[in-house]
PDB file of C-alpha atoms in Angstrom:
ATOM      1  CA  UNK A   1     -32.073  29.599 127.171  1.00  0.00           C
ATOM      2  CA  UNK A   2     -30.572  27.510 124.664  1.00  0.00           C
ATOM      3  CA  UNK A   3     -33.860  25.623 123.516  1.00  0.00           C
ATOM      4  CA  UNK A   4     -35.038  27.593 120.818  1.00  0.00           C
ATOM      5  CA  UNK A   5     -32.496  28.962 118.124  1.00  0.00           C
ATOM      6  CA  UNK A   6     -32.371  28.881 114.591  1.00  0.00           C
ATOM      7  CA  UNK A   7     -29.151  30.264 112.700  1.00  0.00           C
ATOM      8  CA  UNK A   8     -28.654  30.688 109.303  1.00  0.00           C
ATOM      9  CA  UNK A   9     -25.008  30.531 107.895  1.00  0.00           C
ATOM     10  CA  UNK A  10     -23.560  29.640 104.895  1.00  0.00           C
ATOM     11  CA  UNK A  11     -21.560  26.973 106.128  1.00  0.00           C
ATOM     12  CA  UNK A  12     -23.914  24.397 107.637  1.00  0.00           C
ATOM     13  CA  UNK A  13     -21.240  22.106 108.976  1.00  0.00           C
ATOM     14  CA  UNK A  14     -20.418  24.410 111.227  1.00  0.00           C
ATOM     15  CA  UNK A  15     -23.761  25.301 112.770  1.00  0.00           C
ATOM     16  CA  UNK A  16     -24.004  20.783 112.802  1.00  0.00           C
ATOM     17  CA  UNK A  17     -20.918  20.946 114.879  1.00  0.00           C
ATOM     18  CA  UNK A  18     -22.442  23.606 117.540  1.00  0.00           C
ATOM     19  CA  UNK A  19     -25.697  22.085 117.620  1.00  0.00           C
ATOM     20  CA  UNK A  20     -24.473  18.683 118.795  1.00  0.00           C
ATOM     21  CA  UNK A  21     -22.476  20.196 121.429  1.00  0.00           C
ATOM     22  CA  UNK A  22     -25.432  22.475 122.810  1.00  0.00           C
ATOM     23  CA  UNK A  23     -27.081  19.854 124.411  1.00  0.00           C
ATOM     24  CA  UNK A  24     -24.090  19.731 126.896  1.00  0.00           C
ATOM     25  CA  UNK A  25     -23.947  22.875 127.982  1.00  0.00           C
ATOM     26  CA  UNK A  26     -27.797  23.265 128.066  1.00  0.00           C
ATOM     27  CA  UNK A  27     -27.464  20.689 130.704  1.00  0.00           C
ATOM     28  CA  UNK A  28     -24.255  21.672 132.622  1.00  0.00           C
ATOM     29  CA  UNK A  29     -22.752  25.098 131.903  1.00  0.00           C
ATOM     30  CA  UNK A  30     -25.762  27.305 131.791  1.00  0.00           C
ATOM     31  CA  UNK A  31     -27.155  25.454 134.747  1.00  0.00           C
ATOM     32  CA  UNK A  32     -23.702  26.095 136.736  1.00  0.00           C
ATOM     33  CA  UNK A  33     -23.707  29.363 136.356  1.00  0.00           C
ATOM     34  CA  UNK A  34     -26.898  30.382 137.563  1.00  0.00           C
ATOM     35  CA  UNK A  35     -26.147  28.704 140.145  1.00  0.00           C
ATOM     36  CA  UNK A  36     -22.893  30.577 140.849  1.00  0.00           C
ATOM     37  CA  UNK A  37     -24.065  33.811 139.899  1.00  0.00           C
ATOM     38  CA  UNK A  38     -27.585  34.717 138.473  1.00  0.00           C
ATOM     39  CA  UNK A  39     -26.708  36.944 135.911  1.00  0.00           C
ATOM     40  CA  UNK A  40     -27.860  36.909 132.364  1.00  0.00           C
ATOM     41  CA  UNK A  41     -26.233  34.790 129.945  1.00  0.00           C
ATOM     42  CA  UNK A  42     -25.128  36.772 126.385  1.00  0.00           C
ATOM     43  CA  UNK A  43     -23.961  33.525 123.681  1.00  0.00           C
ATOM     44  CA  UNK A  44     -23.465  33.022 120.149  1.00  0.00           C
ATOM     45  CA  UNK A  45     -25.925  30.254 120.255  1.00  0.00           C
ATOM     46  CA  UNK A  46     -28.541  32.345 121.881  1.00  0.00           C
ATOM     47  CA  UNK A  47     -31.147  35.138 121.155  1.00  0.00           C
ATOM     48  CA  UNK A  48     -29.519  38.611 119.558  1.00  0.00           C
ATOM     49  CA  UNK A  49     -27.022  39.881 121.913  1.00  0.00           C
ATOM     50  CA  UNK A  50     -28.376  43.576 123.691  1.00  0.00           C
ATOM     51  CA  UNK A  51     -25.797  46.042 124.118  1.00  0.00           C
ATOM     52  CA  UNK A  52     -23.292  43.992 126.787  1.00  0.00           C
ATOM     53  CA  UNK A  53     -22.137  47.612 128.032  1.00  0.00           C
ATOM     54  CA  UNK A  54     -25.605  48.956 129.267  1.00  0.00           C
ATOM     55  CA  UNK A  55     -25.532  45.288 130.949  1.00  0.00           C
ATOM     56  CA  UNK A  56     -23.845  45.407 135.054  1.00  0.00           C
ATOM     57  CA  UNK A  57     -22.799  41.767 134.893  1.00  0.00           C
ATOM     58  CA  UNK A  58     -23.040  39.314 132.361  1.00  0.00           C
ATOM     59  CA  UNK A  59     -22.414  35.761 131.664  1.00  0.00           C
ATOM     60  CA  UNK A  60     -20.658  35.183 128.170  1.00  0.00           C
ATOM     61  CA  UNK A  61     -20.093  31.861 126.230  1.00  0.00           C
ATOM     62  CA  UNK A  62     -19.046  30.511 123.020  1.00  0.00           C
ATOM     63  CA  UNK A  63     -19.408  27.047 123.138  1.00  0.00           C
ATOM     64  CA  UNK A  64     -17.059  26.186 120.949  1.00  0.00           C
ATOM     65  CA  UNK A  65     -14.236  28.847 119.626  1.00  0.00           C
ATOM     66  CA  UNK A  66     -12.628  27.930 116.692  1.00  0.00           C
ATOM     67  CA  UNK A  67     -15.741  25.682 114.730  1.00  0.00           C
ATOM     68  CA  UNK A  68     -14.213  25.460 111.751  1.00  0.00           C
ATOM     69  CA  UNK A  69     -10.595  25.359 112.943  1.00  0.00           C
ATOM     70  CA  UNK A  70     -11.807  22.063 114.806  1.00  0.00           C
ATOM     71  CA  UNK A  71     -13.475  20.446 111.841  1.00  0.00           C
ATOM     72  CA  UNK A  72     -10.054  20.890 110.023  1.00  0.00           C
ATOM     73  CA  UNK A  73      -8.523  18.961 113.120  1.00  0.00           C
ATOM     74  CA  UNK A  74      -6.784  22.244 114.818  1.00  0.00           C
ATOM     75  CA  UNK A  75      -8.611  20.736 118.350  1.00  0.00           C
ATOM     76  CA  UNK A  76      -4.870  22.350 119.989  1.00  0.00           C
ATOM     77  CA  UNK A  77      -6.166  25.505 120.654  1.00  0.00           C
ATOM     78  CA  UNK A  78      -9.949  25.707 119.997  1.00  0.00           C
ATOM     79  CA  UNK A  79     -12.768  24.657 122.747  1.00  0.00           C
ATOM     80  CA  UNK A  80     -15.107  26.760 124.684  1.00  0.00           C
ATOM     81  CA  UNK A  81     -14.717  29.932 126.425  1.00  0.00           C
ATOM     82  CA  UNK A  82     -16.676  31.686 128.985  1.00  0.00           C
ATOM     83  CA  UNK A  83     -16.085  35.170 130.255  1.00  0.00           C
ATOM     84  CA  UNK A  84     -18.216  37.167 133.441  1.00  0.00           C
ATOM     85  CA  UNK A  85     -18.392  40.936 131.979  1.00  0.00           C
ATOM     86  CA  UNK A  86     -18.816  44.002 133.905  1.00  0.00           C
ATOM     87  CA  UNK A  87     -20.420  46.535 131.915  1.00  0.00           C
ATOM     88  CA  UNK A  88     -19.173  45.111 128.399  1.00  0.00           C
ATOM     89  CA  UNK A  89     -15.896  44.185 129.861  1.00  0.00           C
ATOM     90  CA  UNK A  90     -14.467  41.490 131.102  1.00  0.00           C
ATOM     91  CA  UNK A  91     -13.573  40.609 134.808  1.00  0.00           C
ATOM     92  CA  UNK A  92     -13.063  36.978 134.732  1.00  0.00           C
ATOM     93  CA  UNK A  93     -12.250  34.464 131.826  1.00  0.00           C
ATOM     94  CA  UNK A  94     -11.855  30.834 131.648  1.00  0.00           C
ATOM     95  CA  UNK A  95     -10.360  28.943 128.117  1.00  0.00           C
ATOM     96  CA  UNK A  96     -10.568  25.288 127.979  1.00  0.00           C
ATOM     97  CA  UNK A  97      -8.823  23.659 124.237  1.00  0.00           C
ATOM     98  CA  UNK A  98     -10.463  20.727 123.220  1.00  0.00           C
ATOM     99  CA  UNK A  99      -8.502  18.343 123.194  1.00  0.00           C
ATOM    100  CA  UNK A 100      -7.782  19.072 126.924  1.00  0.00           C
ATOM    101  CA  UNK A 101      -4.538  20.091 126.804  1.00  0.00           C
ATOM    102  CA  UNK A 102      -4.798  23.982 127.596  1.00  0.00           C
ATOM    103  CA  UNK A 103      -6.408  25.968 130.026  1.00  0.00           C
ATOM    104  CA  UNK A 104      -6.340  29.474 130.037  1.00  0.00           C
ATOM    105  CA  UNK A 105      -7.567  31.348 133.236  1.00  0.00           C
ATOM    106  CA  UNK A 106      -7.361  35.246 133.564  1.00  0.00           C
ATOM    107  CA  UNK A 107      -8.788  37.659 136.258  1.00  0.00           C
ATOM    108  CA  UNK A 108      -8.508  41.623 136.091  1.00  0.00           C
ATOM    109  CA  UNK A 109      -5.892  42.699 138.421  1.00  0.00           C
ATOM    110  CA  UNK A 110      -4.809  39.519 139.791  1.00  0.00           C
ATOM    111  CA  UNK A 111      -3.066  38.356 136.611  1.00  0.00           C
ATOM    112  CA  UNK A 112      -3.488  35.518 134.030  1.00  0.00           C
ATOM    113  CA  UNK A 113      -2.113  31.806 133.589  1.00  0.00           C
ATOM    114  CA  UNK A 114      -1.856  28.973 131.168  1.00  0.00           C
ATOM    115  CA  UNK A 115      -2.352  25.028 133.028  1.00  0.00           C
ATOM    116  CA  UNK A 116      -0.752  23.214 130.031  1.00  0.00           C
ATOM    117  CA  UNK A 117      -0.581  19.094 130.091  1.00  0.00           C
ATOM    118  CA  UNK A 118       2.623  17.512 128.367  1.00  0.00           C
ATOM    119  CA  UNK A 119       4.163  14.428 128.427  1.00  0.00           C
ATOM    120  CA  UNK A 120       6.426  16.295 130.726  1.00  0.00           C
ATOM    121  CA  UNK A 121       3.074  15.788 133.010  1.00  0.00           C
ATOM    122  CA  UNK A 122       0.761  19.652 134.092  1.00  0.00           C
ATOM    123  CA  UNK A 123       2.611  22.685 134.406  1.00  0.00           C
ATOM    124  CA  UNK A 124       1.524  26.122 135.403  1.00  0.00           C
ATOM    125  CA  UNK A 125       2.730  29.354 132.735  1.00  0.00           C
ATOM    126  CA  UNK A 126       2.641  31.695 134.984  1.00  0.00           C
ATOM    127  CA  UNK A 127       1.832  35.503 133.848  1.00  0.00           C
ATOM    128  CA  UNK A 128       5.502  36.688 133.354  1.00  0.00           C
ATOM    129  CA  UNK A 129       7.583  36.449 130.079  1.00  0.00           C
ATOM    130  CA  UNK A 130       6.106  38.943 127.636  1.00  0.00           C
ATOM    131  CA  UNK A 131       8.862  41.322 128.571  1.00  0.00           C
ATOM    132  CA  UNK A 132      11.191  39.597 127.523  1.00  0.00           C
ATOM    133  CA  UNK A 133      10.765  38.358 124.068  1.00  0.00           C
ATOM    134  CA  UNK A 134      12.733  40.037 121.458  1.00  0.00           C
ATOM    135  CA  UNK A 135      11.387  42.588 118.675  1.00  0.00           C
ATOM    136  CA  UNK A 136       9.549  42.320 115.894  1.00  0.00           C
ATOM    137  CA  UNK A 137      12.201  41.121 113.299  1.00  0.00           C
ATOM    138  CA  UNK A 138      13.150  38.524 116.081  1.00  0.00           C
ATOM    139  CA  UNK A 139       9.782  36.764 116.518  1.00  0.00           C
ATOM    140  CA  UNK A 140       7.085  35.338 114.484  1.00  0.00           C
ATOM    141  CA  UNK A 141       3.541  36.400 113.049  1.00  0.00           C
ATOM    142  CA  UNK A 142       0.226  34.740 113.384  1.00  0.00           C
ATOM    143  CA  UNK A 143      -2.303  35.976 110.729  1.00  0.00           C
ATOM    144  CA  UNK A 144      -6.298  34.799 111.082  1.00  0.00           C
ATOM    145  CA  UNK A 145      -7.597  36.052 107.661  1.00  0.00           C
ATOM    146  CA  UNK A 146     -11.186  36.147 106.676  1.00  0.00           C
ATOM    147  CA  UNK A 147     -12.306  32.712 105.203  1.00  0.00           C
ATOM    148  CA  UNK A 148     -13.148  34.419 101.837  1.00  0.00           C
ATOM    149  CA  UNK A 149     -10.615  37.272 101.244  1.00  0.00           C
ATOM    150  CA  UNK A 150     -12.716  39.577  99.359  1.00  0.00           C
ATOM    151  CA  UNK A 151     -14.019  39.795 102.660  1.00  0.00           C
ATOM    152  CA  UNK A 152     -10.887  41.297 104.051  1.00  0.00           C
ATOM    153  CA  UNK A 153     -10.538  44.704 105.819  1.00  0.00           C
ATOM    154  CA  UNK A 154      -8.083  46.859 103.439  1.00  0.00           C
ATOM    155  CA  UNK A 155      -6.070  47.914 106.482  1.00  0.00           C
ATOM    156  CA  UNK A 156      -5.815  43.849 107.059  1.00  0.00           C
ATOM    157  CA  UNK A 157      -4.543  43.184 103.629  1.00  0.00           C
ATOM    158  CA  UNK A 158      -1.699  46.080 103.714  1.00  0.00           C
ATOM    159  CA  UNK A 159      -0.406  45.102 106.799  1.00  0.00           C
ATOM    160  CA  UNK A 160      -0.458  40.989 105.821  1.00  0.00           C
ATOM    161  CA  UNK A 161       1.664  42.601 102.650  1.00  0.00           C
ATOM    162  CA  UNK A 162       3.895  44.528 104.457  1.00  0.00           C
ATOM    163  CA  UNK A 163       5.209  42.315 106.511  1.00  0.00           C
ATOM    164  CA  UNK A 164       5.458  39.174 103.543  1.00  0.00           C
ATOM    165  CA  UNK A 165       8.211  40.941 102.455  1.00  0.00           C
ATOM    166  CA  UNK A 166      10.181  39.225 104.997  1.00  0.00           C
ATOM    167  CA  UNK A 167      11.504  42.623 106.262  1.00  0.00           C
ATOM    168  CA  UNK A 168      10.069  43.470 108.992  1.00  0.00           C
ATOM    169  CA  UNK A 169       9.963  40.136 110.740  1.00  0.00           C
ATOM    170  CA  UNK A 170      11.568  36.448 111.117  1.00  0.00           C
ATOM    171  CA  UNK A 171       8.556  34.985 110.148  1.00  0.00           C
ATOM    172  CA  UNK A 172       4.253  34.779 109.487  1.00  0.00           C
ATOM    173  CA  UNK A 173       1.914  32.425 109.689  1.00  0.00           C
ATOM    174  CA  UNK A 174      -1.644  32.030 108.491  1.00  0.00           C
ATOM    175  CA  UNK A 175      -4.057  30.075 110.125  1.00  0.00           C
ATOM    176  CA  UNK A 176      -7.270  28.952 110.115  1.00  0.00           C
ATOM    177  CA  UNK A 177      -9.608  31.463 112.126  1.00  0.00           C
ATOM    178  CA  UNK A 178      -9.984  30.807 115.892  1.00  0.00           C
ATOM    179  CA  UNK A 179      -9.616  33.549 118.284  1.00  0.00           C
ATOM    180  CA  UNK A 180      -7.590  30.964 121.114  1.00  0.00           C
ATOM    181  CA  UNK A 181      -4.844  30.955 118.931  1.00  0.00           C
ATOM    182  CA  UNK A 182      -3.903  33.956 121.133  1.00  0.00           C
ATOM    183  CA  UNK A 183      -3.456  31.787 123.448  1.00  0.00           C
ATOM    184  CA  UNK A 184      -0.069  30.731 121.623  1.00  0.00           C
ATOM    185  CA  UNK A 185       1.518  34.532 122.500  1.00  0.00           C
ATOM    186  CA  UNK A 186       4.623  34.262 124.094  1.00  0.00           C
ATOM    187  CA  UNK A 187       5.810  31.047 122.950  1.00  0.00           C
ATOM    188  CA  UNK A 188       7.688  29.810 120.218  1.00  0.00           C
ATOM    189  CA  UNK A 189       8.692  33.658 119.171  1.00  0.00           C
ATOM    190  CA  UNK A 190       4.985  34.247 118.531  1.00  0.00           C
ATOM    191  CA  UNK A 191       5.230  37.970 119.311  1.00  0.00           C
ATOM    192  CA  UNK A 192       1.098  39.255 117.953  1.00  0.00           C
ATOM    193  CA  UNK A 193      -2.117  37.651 116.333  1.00  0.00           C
ATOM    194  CA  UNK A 194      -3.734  39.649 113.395  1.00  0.00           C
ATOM    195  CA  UNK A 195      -7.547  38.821 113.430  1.00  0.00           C
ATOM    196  CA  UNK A 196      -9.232  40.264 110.384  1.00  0.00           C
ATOM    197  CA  UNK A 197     -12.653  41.703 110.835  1.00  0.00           C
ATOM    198  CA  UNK A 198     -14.928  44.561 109.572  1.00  0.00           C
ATOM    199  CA  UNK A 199     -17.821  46.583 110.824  1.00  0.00           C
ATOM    200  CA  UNK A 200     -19.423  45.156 106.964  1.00  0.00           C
ATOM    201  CA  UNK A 201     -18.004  41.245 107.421  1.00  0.00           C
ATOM    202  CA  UNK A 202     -17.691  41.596 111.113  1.00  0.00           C
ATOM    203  CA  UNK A 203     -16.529  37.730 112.039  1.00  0.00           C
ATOM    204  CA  UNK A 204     -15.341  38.471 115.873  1.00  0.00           C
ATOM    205  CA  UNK A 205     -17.790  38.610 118.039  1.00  0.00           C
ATOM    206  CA  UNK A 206     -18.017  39.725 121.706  1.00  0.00           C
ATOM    207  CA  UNK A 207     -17.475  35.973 122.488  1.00  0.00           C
ATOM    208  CA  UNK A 208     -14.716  35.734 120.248  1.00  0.00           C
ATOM    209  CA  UNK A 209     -12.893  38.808 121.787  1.00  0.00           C
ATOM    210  CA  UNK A 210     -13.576  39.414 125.554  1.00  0.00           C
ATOM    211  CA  UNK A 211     -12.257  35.943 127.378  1.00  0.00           C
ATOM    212  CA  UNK A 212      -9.178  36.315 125.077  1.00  0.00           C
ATOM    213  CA  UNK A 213      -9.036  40.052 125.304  1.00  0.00           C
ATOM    214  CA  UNK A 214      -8.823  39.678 129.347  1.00  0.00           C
ATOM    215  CA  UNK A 215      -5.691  37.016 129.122  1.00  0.00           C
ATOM    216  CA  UNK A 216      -3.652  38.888 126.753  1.00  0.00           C
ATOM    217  CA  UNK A 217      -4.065  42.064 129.158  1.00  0.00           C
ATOM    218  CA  UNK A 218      -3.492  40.395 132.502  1.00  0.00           C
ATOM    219  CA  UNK A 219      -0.365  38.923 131.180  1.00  0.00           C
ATOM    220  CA  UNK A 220       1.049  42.489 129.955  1.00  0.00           C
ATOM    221  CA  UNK A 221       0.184  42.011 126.838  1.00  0.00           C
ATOM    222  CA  UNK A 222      -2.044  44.414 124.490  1.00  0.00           C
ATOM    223  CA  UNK A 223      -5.318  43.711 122.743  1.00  0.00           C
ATOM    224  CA  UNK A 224      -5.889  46.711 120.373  1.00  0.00           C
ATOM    225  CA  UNK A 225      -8.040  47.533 117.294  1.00  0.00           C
ATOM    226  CA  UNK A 226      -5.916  48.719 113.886  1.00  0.00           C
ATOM    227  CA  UNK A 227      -6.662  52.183 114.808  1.00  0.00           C
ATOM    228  CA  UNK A 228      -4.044  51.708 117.876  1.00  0.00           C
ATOM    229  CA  UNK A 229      -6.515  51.386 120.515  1.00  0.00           C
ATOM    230  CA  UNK A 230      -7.705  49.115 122.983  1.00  0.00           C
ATOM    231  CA  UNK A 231      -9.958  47.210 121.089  1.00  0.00           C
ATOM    232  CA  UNK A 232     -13.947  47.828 121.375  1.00  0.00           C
ATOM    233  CA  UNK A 233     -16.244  45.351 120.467  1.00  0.00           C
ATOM    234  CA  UNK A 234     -18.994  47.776 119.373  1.00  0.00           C
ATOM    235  CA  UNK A 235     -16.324  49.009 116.738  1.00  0.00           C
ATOM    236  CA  UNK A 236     -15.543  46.319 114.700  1.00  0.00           C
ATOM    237  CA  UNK A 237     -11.984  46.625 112.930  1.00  0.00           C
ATOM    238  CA  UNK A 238      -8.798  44.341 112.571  1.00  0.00           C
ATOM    239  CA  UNK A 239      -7.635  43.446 116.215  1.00  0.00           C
ATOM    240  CA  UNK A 240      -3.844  43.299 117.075  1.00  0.00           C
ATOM    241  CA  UNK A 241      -2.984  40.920 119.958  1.00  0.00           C
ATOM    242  CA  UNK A 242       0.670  41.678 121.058  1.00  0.00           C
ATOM    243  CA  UNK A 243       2.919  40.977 123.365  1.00  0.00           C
ATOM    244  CA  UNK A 244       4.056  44.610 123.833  1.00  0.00           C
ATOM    245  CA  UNK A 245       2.804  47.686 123.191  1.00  0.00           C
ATOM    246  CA  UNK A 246       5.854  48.675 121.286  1.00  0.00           C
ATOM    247  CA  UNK A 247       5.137  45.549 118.857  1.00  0.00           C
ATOM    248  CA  UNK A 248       1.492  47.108 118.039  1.00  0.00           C
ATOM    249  CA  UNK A 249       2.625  50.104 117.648  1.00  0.00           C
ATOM    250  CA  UNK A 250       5.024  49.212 115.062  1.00  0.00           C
ATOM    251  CA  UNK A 251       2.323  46.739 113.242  1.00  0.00           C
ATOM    252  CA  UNK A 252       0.106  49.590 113.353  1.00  0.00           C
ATOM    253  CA  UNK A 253       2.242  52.072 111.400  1.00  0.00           C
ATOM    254  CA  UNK A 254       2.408  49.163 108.914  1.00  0.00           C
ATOM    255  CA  UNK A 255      -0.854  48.913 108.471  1.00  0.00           C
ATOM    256  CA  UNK A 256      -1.291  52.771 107.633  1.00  0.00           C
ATOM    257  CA  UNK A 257      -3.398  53.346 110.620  1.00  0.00           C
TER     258      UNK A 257
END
């Protein structure tokens, strides 16, 4: 499957990066999950993806989330994720950071957890908490613009404006794109992640969304397009991971949606 690909991107590096670790899961991932399940396997390394919804099951992998985040050095909260999809959505989802500190395991209807390793030794965050963090002008922003902003999605850009003002919450952030960083709701006051994206510059993927998509659900959280729905990958738009629904809502009216 993952012996014959050629992609052409304007940042080389990055395609370097994914290469080298193909080889890998060439020789262990794809083989393990045929072996677990012989479904066919949708990747970002791989042929054009077919429409995932006409699809009954479904493997889906990105090797490595977060390419360009890692070559920066953010290895926290970028590695690979794989997802198994029933008709386009997903039913199980397993996270893995790279520098094997985080892993993020999700299943629909039976809830979601984090197995973090500290120097406190492994701990288990379990799938409660959301409900209790504060409001918006409590908690904190996380912002993953596009890498060239005349790329940006207008309803993106109002929103990131709105909020600089400092008024309608304690703080933002703006990282370097990788779609784990969602990962990071719930704790220090992190109360949403803003992805930018576009159906013209569309830069998250299905393999981008659907493993995180599945965590931030099971753990009560909300994974909705700018439009204030649950996000749909054959739509491409700004997606709002929040903690709440009543924090989405709120960065929604923001953003003029």
């Amino acid at each position: 499957f993952f012996s014959s690909r050629r992609r052409h991107t304007r940042y080389p590096l990055v395609t370097g990066v994914q290469t080298c670790a193909l080889p890998i899961f060439d020789r262990h991932l794809t083989r393990g999950l045929t072996a677990i399940r012989d479904l066919p396997i949708v990747s970002e390394e791989g042929p054009a993806a077919t429409d995932l919804h006409a699809l009954p099951e479904a493997w889906l992998i990105d090797p490595l989330d977060g390419t360009t985040a890692s070559i920066c050095g953010e290895m926290g909260i970028c590695g690979p994720m794989v997802a198994c999809l029933e008709h386009g959505e997903p039913r199980l989802s397993v996270m893995l950071s790279l520098d094997g500190t985080t892993l993020g395991v999700a299943e629909r209807g039976a809830g979601a957890a984090v197995l973090r390793v500290t120097h406190d030794g492994t701990q288990w965050m379990s799938s409660d908490g959301f409900a209790s963090i504060g409001t918006l002008k409590d908690g904190c922003l996380l912002f993953n613009p596009q890498s060239d902003s005349g790329r940006s999605h207008p309803a993106f850009v109002k929103l990131h404006e709105a909020v600089r003002t400092g008024a309608h919450t304690m703080a933002i952030e703006s990282r370097i794109p990788h779609s784990m960083a969602a990962l990071g709701l719930g704790t220090k006051r992190r109360l949403a992640v803003i992805h930018d994206n576009s159906p013209d510059f569309p830069k998250q993927m299905a393999w981008d969304v659907l493993p995180v998509k599945l965590w931030v659900e099971e753990r009560g959280g909300v994974y909705w397009g700018i439009d204030g729905h649950p996000y749909d990958i054959r739509r491409p738009m700004p997606i709002i991971a929040a903690t709440r629904p009543d924090i989405a809502e709120r960065l929604v009216d923001l953003a003029g949606m």
